C-alpha cells in the first residue's frame, strides 16, 4: 500500500514540501481530536484532510505516536 505522502503527491500533484505540510496539519488535528475525545472526527481525519479511506489512519497514528 502506498503511503499517505505518496498518494497525495501523485494524485494531487503536490510537492514533497506541500505534502509534508498537509500531513503535519492532519497530525495536529488528529492529536486535538484525540485529546478532546472526539473519536468520530479522529476516525474521519484521513477523509477530511486527504480524501482517503480510514485504513490510512494507522499510518497517521504511527506518525503521531512514534516511540
Short mmCIF file of N, CA and C in Angstrom, two decimals, residues 3-5 7 13 20-21 28 32 34 36-37 47 51-55 57 60-61 63 66-67:
data_model
loop_
_atom_site.label_atom_id
_atom_site.label_comp_id
_atom_site.label_asym_id
_atom_site.label_seq_id
_atom_site.Cartn_x
_atom_site.Cartn_y
_atom_site.Cartn_z
N UNK A 3 2.09 5.04 0.77
CA UNK A 3 1.97 5.89 1.95
C UNK A 3 1.04 7.05 1.65
N UNK A 4 0.60 7.71 2.69
CA UNK A 4 -0.24 8.90 2.52
C UNK A 4 0.49 9.91 1.63
N UNK A 5 1.74 10.14 1.93
CA UNK A 5 2.51 11.13 1.17
C UNK A 5 2.60 10.75 -0.29
N UNK A 7 0.56 8.92 -2.05
CA UNK A 7 -0.76 9.05 -2.69
C UNK A 7 -1.08 10.50 -2.99
N UNK A 13 -0.79 16.05 -7.27
CA UNK A 13 0.34 16.76 -7.88
C UNK A 13 0.99 17.74 -6.90
N UNK A 20 4.16 17.29 3.00
CA UNK A 20 4.59 17.29 4.40
C UNK A 20 3.78 18.29 5.23
N UNK A 21 3.53 19.46 4.67
CA UNK A 21 2.74 20.47 5.38
C UNK A 21 1.32 19.98 5.65
N UNK A 28 -1.68 17.39 13.62
CA UNK A 28 -2.11 18.31 14.68
C UNK A 28 -3.60 18.18 14.95
N UNK A 32 -5.47 16.86 18.37
CA UNK A 32 -6.51 17.65 19.00
C UNK A 32 -7.78 16.82 19.21
N UNK A 34 -8.15 13.62 19.40
CA UNK A 34 -7.95 12.58 20.41
C UNK A 34 -7.90 13.17 21.81
N UNK A 36 -9.46 15.70 22.79
CA UNK A 36 -10.83 16.12 23.11
C UNK A 36 -11.81 14.94 23.17
N UNK A 37 -11.29 13.72 23.03
CA UNK A 37 -12.11 12.50 23.00
C UNK A 37 -13.16 12.54 21.89
N UNK A 47 -10.15 11.13 5.58
CA UNK A 47 -11.11 11.62 4.58
C UNK A 47 -11.10 13.15 4.57
N UNK A 51 -8.83 12.90 1.60
CA UNK A 51 -9.78 12.23 0.73
C UNK A 51 -9.49 10.74 0.63
N UNK A 52 -8.95 10.17 1.71
CA UNK A 52 -8.58 8.75 1.73
C UNK A 52 -9.45 7.98 2.71
N UNK A 53 -9.57 6.69 2.46
CA UNK A 53 -10.35 5.83 3.34
C UNK A 53 -9.68 5.73 4.72
N UNK A 54 -10.45 5.34 5.72
CA UNK A 54 -9.94 5.27 7.10
C UNK A 54 -8.77 4.32 7.30
N UNK A 55 -8.50 3.42 6.36
CA UNK A 55 -7.38 2.49 6.51
C UNK A 55 -6.06 3.22 6.76
N UNK A 57 -5.48 5.69 8.62
CA UNK A 57 -5.33 6.27 9.95
C UNK A 57 -4.21 5.60 10.75
N UNK A 60 -1.05 7.38 10.04
CA UNK A 60 -1.04 8.71 10.68
C UNK A 60 -0.85 8.60 12.18
N UNK A 61 -1.50 7.63 12.80
CA UNK A 61 -1.32 7.40 14.24
C UNK A 61 0.13 7.04 14.56
N UNK A 63 2.71 8.05 12.97
CA UNK A 63 3.48 9.29 12.86
C UNK A 63 3.35 10.13 14.13
N UNK A 66 5.10 8.02 17.49
CA UNK A 66 6.36 7.30 17.29
C UNK A 66 7.04 7.11 18.63
N UNK A 67 7.60 5.91 18.82
CA UNK A 67 8.35 5.70 20.08
C UNK A 67 9.64 6.51 20.11
#
